Structure formats: C-alpha cells, structure tokens
Coordinates of N, CA and C in Angstrom, one line a residue:
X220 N 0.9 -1.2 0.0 CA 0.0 0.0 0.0 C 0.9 1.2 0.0
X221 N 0.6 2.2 -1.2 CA 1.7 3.4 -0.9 C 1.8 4.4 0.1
X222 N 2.5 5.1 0.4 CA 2.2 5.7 1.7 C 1.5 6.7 1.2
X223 N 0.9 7.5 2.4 CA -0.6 8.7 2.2 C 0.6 9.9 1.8
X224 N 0.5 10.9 1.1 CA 0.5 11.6 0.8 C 0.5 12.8 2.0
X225 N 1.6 13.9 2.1 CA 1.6 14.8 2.8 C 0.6 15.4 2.9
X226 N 0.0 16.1 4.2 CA -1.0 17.1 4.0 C -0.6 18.3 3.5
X227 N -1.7 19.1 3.0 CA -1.7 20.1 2.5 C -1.2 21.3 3.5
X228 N -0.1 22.5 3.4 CA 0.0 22.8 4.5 C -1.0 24.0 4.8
X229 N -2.2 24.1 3.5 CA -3.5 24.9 3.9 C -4.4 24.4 3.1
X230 N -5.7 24.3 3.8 CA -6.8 23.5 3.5 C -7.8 23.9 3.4
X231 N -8.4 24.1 2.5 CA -9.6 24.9 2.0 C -10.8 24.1 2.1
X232 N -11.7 24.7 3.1 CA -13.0 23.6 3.9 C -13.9 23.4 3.1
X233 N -14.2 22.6 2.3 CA -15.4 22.4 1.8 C -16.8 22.4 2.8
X234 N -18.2 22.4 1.6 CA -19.7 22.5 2.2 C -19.6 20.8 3.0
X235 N -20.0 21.4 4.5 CA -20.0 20.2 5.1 C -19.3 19.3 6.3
X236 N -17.9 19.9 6.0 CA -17.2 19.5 6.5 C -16.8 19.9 7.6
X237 N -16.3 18.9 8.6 CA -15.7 19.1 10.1 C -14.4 18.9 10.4
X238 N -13.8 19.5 11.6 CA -13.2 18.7 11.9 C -12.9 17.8 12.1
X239 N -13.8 17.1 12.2 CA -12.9 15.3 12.2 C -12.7 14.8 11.0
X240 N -13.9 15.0 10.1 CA -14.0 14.9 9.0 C -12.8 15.0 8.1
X241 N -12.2 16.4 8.4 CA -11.1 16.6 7.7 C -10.0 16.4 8.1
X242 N -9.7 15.9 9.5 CA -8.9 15.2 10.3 C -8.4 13.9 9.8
X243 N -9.7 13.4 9.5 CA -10.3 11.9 9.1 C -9.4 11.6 7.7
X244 N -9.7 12.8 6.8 CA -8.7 12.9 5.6 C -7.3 13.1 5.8
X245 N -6.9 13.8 6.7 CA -5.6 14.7 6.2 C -4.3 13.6 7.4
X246 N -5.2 12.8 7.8 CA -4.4 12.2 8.9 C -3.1 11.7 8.5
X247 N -2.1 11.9 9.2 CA -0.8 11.6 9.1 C -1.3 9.5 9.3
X248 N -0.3 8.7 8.5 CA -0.5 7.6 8.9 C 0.1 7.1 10.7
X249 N 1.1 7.8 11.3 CA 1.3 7.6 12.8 C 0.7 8.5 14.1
X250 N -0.2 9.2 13.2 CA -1.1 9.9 14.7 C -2.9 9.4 14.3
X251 N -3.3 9.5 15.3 CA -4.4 9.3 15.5 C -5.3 10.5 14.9
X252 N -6.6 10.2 14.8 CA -7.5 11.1 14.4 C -7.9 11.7 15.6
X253 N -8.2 11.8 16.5 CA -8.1 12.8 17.9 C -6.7 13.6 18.0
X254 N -5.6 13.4 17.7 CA -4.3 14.4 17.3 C -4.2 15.0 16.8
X255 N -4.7 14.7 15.4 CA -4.8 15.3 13.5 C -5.9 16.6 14.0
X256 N -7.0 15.8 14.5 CA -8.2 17.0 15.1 C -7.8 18.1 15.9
X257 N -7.4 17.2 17.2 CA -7.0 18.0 18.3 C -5.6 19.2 17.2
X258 N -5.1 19.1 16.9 CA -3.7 19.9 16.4 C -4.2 20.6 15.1
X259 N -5.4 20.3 14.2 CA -5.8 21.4 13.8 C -6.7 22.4 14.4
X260 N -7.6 22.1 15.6 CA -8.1 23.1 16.6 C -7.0 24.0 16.7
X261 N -6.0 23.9 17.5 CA -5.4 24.4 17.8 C -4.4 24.9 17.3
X262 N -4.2 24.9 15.9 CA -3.5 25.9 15.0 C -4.4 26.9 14.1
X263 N -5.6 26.5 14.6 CA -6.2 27.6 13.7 C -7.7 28.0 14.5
X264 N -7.0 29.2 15.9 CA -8.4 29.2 16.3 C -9.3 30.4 16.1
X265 N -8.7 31.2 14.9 CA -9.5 32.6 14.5 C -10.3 31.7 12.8
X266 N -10.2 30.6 12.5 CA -10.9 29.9 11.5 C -12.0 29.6 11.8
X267 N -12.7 29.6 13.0 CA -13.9 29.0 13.4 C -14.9 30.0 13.6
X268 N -16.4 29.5 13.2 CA -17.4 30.7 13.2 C -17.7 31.2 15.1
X269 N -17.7 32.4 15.2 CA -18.7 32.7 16.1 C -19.9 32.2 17.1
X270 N -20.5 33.0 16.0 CA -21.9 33.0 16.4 C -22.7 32.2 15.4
X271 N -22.2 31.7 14.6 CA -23.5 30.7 14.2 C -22.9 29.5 14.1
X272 N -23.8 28.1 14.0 CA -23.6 26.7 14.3 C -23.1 25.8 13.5
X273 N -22.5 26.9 12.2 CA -21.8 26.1 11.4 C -20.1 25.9 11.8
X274 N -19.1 25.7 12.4 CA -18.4 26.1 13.3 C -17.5 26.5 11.7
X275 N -17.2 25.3 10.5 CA -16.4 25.9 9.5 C -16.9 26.0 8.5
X276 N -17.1 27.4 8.2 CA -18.0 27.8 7.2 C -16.8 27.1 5.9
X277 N -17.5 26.9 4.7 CA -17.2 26.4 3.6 C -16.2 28.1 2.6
X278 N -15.3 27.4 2.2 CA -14.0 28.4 2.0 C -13.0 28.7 2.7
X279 N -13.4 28.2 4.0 CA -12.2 28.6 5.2 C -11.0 28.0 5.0
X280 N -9.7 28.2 5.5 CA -8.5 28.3 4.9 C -8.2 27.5 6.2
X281 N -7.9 26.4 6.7 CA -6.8 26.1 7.6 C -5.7 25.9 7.5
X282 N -5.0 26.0 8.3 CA -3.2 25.7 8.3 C -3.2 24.6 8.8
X283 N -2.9 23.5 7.9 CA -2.5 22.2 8.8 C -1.1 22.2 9.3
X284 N -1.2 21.5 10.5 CA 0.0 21.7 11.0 C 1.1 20.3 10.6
X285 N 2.4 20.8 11.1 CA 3.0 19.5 10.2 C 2.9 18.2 11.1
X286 N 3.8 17.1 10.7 CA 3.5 15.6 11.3 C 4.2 15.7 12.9
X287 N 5.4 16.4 12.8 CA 5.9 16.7 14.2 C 4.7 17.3 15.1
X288 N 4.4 18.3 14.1 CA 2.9 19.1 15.4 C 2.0 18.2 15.7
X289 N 1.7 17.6 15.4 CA 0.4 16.9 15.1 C 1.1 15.5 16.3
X290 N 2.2 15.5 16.3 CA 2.4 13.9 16.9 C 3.2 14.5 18.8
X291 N 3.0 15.9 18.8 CA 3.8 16.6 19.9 C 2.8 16.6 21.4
X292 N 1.5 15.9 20.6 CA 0.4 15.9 22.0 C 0.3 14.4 21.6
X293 N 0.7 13.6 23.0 CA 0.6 12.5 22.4 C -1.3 11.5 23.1
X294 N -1.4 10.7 22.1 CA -2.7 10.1 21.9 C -3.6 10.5 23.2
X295 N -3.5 9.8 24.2 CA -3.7 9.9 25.7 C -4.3 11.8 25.7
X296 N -3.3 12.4 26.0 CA -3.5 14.2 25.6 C -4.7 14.7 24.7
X297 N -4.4 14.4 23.4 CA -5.4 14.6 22.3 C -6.8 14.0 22.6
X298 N -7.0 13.0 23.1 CA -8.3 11.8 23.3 C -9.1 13.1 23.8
X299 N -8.7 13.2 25.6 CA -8.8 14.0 26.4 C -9.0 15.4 26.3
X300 N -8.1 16.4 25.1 CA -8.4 17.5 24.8 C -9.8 17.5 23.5
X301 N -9.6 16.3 22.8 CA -10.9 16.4 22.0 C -12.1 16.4 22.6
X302 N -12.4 15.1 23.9 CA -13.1 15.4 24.3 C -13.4 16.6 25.3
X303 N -12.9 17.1 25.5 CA -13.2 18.4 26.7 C -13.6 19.5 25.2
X304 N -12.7 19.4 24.2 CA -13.5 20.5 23.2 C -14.9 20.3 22.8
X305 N -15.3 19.0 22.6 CA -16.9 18.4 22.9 C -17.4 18.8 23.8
X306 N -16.9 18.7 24.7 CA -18.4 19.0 25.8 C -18.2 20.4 26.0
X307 N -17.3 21.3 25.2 CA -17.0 23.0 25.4 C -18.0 23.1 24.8
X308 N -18.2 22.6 23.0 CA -18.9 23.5 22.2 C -20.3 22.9 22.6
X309 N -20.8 21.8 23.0 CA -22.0 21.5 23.2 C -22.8 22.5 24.3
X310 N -21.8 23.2 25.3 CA -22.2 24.0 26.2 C -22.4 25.2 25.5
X311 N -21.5 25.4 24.8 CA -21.8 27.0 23.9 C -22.9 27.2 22.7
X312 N -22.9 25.8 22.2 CA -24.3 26.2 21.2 C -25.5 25.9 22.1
X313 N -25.2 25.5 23.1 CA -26.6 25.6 24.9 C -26.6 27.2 24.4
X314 N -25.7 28.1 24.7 CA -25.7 29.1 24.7 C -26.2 29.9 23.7
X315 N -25.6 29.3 22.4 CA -26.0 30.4 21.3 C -27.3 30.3 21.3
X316 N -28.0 29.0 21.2 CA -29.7 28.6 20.9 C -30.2 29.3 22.6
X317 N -29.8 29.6 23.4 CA -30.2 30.1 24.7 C -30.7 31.8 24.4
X318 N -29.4 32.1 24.1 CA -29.2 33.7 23.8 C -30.1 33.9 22.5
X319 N -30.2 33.5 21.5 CA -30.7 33.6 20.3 C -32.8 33.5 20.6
X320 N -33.5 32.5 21.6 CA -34.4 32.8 22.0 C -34.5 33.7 23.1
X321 N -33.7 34.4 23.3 CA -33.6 35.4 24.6 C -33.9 35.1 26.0
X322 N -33.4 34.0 26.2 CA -33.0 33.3 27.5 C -31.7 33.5 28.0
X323 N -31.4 35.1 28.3 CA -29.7 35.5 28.7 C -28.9 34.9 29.5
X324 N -30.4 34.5 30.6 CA -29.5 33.8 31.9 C -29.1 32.4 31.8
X325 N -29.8 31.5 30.8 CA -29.3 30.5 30.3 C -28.0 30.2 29.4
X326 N -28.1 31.6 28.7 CA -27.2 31.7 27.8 C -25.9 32.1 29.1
X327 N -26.0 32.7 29.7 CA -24.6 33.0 30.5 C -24.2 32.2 31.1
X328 N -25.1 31.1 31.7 CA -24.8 30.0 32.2 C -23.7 28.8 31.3
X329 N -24.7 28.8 30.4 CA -24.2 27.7 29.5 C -22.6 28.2 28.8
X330 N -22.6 29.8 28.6 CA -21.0 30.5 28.4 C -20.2 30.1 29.3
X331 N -20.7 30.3 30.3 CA -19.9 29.8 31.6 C -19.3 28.3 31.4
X332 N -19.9 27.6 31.6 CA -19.6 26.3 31.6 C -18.3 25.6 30.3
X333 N -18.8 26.4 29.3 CA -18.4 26.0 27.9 C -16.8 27.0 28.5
X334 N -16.7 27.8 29.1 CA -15.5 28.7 29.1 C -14.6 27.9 30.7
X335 N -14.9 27.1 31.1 CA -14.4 26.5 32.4 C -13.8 25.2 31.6
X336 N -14.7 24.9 30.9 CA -14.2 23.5 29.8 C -13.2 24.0 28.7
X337 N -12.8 25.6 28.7 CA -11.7 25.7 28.2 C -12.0 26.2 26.4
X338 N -13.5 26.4 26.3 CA -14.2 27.2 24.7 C -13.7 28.6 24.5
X339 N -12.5 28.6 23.9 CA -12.3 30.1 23.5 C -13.5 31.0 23.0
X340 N -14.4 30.3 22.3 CA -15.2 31.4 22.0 C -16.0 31.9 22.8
X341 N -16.5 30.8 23.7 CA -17.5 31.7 25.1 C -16.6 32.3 26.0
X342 N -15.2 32.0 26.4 CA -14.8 33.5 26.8 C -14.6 34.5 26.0
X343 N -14.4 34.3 24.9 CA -15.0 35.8 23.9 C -16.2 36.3 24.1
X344 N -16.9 35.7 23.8 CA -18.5 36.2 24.2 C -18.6 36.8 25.6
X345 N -18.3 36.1 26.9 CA -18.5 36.3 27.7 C -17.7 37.8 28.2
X346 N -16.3 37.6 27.1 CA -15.9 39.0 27.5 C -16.9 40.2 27.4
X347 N -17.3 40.0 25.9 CA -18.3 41.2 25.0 C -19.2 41.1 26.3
X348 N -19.9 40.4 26.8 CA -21.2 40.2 27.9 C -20.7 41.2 29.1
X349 N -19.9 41.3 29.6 CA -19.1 42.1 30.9 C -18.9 43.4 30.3
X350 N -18.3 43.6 29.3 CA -18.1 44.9 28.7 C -19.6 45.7 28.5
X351 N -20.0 45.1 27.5 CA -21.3 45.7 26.7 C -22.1 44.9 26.9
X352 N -23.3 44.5 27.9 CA -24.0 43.4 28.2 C -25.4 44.6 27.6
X353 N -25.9 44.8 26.7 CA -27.2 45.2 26.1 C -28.4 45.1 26.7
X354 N -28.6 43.6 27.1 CA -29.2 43.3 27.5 C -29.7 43.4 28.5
X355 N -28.5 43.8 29.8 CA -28.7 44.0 31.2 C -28.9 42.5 31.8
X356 N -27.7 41.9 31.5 CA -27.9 40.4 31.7 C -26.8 40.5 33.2
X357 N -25.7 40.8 33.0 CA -24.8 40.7 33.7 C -24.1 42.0 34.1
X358 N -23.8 42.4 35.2 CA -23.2 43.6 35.2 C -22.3 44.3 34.4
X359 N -21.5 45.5 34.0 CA -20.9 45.9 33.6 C -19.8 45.6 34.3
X360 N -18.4 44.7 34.0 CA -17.6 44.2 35.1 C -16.3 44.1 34.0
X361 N -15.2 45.7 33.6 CA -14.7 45.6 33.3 C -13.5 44.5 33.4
X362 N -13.1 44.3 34.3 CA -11.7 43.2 35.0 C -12.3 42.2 34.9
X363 N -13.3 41.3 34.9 CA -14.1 40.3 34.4 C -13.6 40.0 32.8
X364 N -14.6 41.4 32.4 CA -14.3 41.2 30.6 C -12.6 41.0 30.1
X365 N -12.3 41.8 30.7 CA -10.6 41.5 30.5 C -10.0 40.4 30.3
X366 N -10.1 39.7 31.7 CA -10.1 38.3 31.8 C -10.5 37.3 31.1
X367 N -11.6 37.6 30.9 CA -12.3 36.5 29.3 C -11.5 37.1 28.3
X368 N -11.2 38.1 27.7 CA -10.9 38.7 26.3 C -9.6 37.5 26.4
X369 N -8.7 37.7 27.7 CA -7.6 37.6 27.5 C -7.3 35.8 28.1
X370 N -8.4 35.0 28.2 CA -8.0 33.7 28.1 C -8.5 33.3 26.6
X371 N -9.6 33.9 25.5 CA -9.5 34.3 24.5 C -8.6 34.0 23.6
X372 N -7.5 34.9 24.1 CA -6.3 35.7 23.6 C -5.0 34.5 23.4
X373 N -5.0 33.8 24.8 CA -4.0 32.6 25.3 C -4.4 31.5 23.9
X374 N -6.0 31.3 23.6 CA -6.1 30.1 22.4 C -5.6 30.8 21.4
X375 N -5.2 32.2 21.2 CA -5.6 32.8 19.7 C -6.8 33.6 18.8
X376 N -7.6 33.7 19.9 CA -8.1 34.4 19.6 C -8.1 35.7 18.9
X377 N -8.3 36.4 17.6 CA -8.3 37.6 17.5 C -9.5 38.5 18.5
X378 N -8.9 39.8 19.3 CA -9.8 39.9 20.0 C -9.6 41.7 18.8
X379 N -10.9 42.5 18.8 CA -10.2 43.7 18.7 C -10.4 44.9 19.8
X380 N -9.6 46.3 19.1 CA -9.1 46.8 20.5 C -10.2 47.0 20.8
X381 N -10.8 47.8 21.8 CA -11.5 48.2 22.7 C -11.8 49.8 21.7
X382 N -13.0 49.7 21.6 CA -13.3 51.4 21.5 C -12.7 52.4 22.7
X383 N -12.9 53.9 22.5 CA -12.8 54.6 23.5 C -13.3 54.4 24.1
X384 N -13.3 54.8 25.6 CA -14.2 54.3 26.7 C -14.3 56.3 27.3
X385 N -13.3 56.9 26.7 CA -13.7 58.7 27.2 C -14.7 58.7 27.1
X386 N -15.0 59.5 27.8 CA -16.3 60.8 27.8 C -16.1 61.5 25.7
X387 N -17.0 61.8 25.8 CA -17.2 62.7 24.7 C -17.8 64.0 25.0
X388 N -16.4 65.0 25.2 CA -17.0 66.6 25.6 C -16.8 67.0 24.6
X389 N -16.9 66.4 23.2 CA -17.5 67.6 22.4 C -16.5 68.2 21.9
X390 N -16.2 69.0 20.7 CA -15.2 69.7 19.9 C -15.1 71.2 20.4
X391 N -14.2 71.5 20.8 CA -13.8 73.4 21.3 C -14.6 73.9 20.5
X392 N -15.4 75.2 20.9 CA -16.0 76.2 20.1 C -14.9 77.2 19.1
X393 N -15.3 78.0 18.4 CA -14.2 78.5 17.3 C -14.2 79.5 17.7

C-alpha cells in the first residue's frame, strides 16, 4: 500500500465539513484522528465561526499543522483534549440557541460552563457580555471582561481593541 501523501499545509474547507471529517482525511499515517483533530483546533483558532452553528464555514482556509505538530500531543492528551472541546462546544451552542431565544440567563450559564471547559469562543462572548451586556444580563464588570478577552487571547483568539471608553466633551467652540 503506498504511503498517504503529505497534508496540505492549507486546506480549503469544503460545504460540510468538520473537523474530524477533515482530520479523518488529512491524517498523518502515525497519529491518531483525535491528534490530527486536536492539532488542527489548535493551529487555527481565529478559522472558526462565532456566532452561528456552522463552526467551519465552507471556503475557510486552515493551516494544517506539520507531522511533528500533530504527533507533539501524544494520543492519551489529544483523546482528552478532543473530548473536553466536545463537551466546550455543546455548552456553547446551549448558549448560542439560549441567547438567540432570549433566554440571557441560560445563555450565560451555558458561556460559563463552555468557558471553564476551556471554549475560547464563550470566553469571547463572555468577555463582549461584561463589557457591553445590552441586554442587562450581567453587570458591567470591566476586569471580568478583561479576563475573558484575555483567556480568548491565550487560544488565539483575535480579540479587537476596545473602542474609547472617554467621555465625549465635544469639539472646542471657534
């Protein structure tokens, strides 16, 4: 049997596809499909959707990482971080479907949870929620939001900066 063929070292997502999915394809013949997975999570965490439930929208670009990366968390590691990113995002789409019928308090709950299991995106969210909570869900708790923006930040998150937070007195008279 010939050997598999290098991955691509960027991978253009097709309609449909997941990570494991494409895990499933791109897998090095000596790592596991929970490594190949786990190690593209985690080289590409500004490639994932937001706010809606498609997590890889179709066109997205990943960086696969090479066979060293991919084999540097070994099986045992990966099993364990795949699953804990399972039961992150199951918590966070609690959330999105929470927040989206305007159930805030379920939705912050469920952020909560998904962001203790280690979901960069609900501590994103949860940051925006502390900063600019609209809704009057959760207090305005700058050093909170911080804290989320910036465990965020630790996965790779792109966060961006902060608007001004001044007063607005207005332009000098002439």
């Amino acid at each position: 049997m010939p050997a598999k063929p290098a991955a691509p070292t960027v991978y253009t997502v097709g309609a449909g596809e997941t990570v494991v999915t494409i895990a499933s394809k791109l897998r090095y013949p000596s790592a596991t499909e929970n490594q190949m997975a786990y190690a593209i999570v985690r080289a590409n965490p500004n490639a994932f959707s937001v706010r809606t439930k498609e997590r890889l929208l179709p066109g997205a670009k990943l960086q696969i990482p090479s066979e060293a990366a991919v084999l540097s968390n070994k099986p045992e590691t990966a099993d364990k971080g795949v699953e804990t990113l399972r039961r992150g995002e199951v918590r966070y789409q609690a959330g999105l479907a929470a927040e989206k019928s305007g159930n805030m308090q379920g939705a912050v709950t469920a952020y909560l949870d998904a962001a203790r299991l280690g979901h960069p995106l609900a501590d994103l969210r949860l940051g925006q929620l502390y900063d600019r909570d609209n809704t009057k869900t959760l207090p305005r708790d700058l050093q909170t939001s911080i804290a989320h923006y910036q465990k965020a930040r630790e996965f790779g998150i792109d966060i961006e900066k902060p608007t001004s937070r001044a007063p607005d007195i207005g332009k000098p008279g002439k």
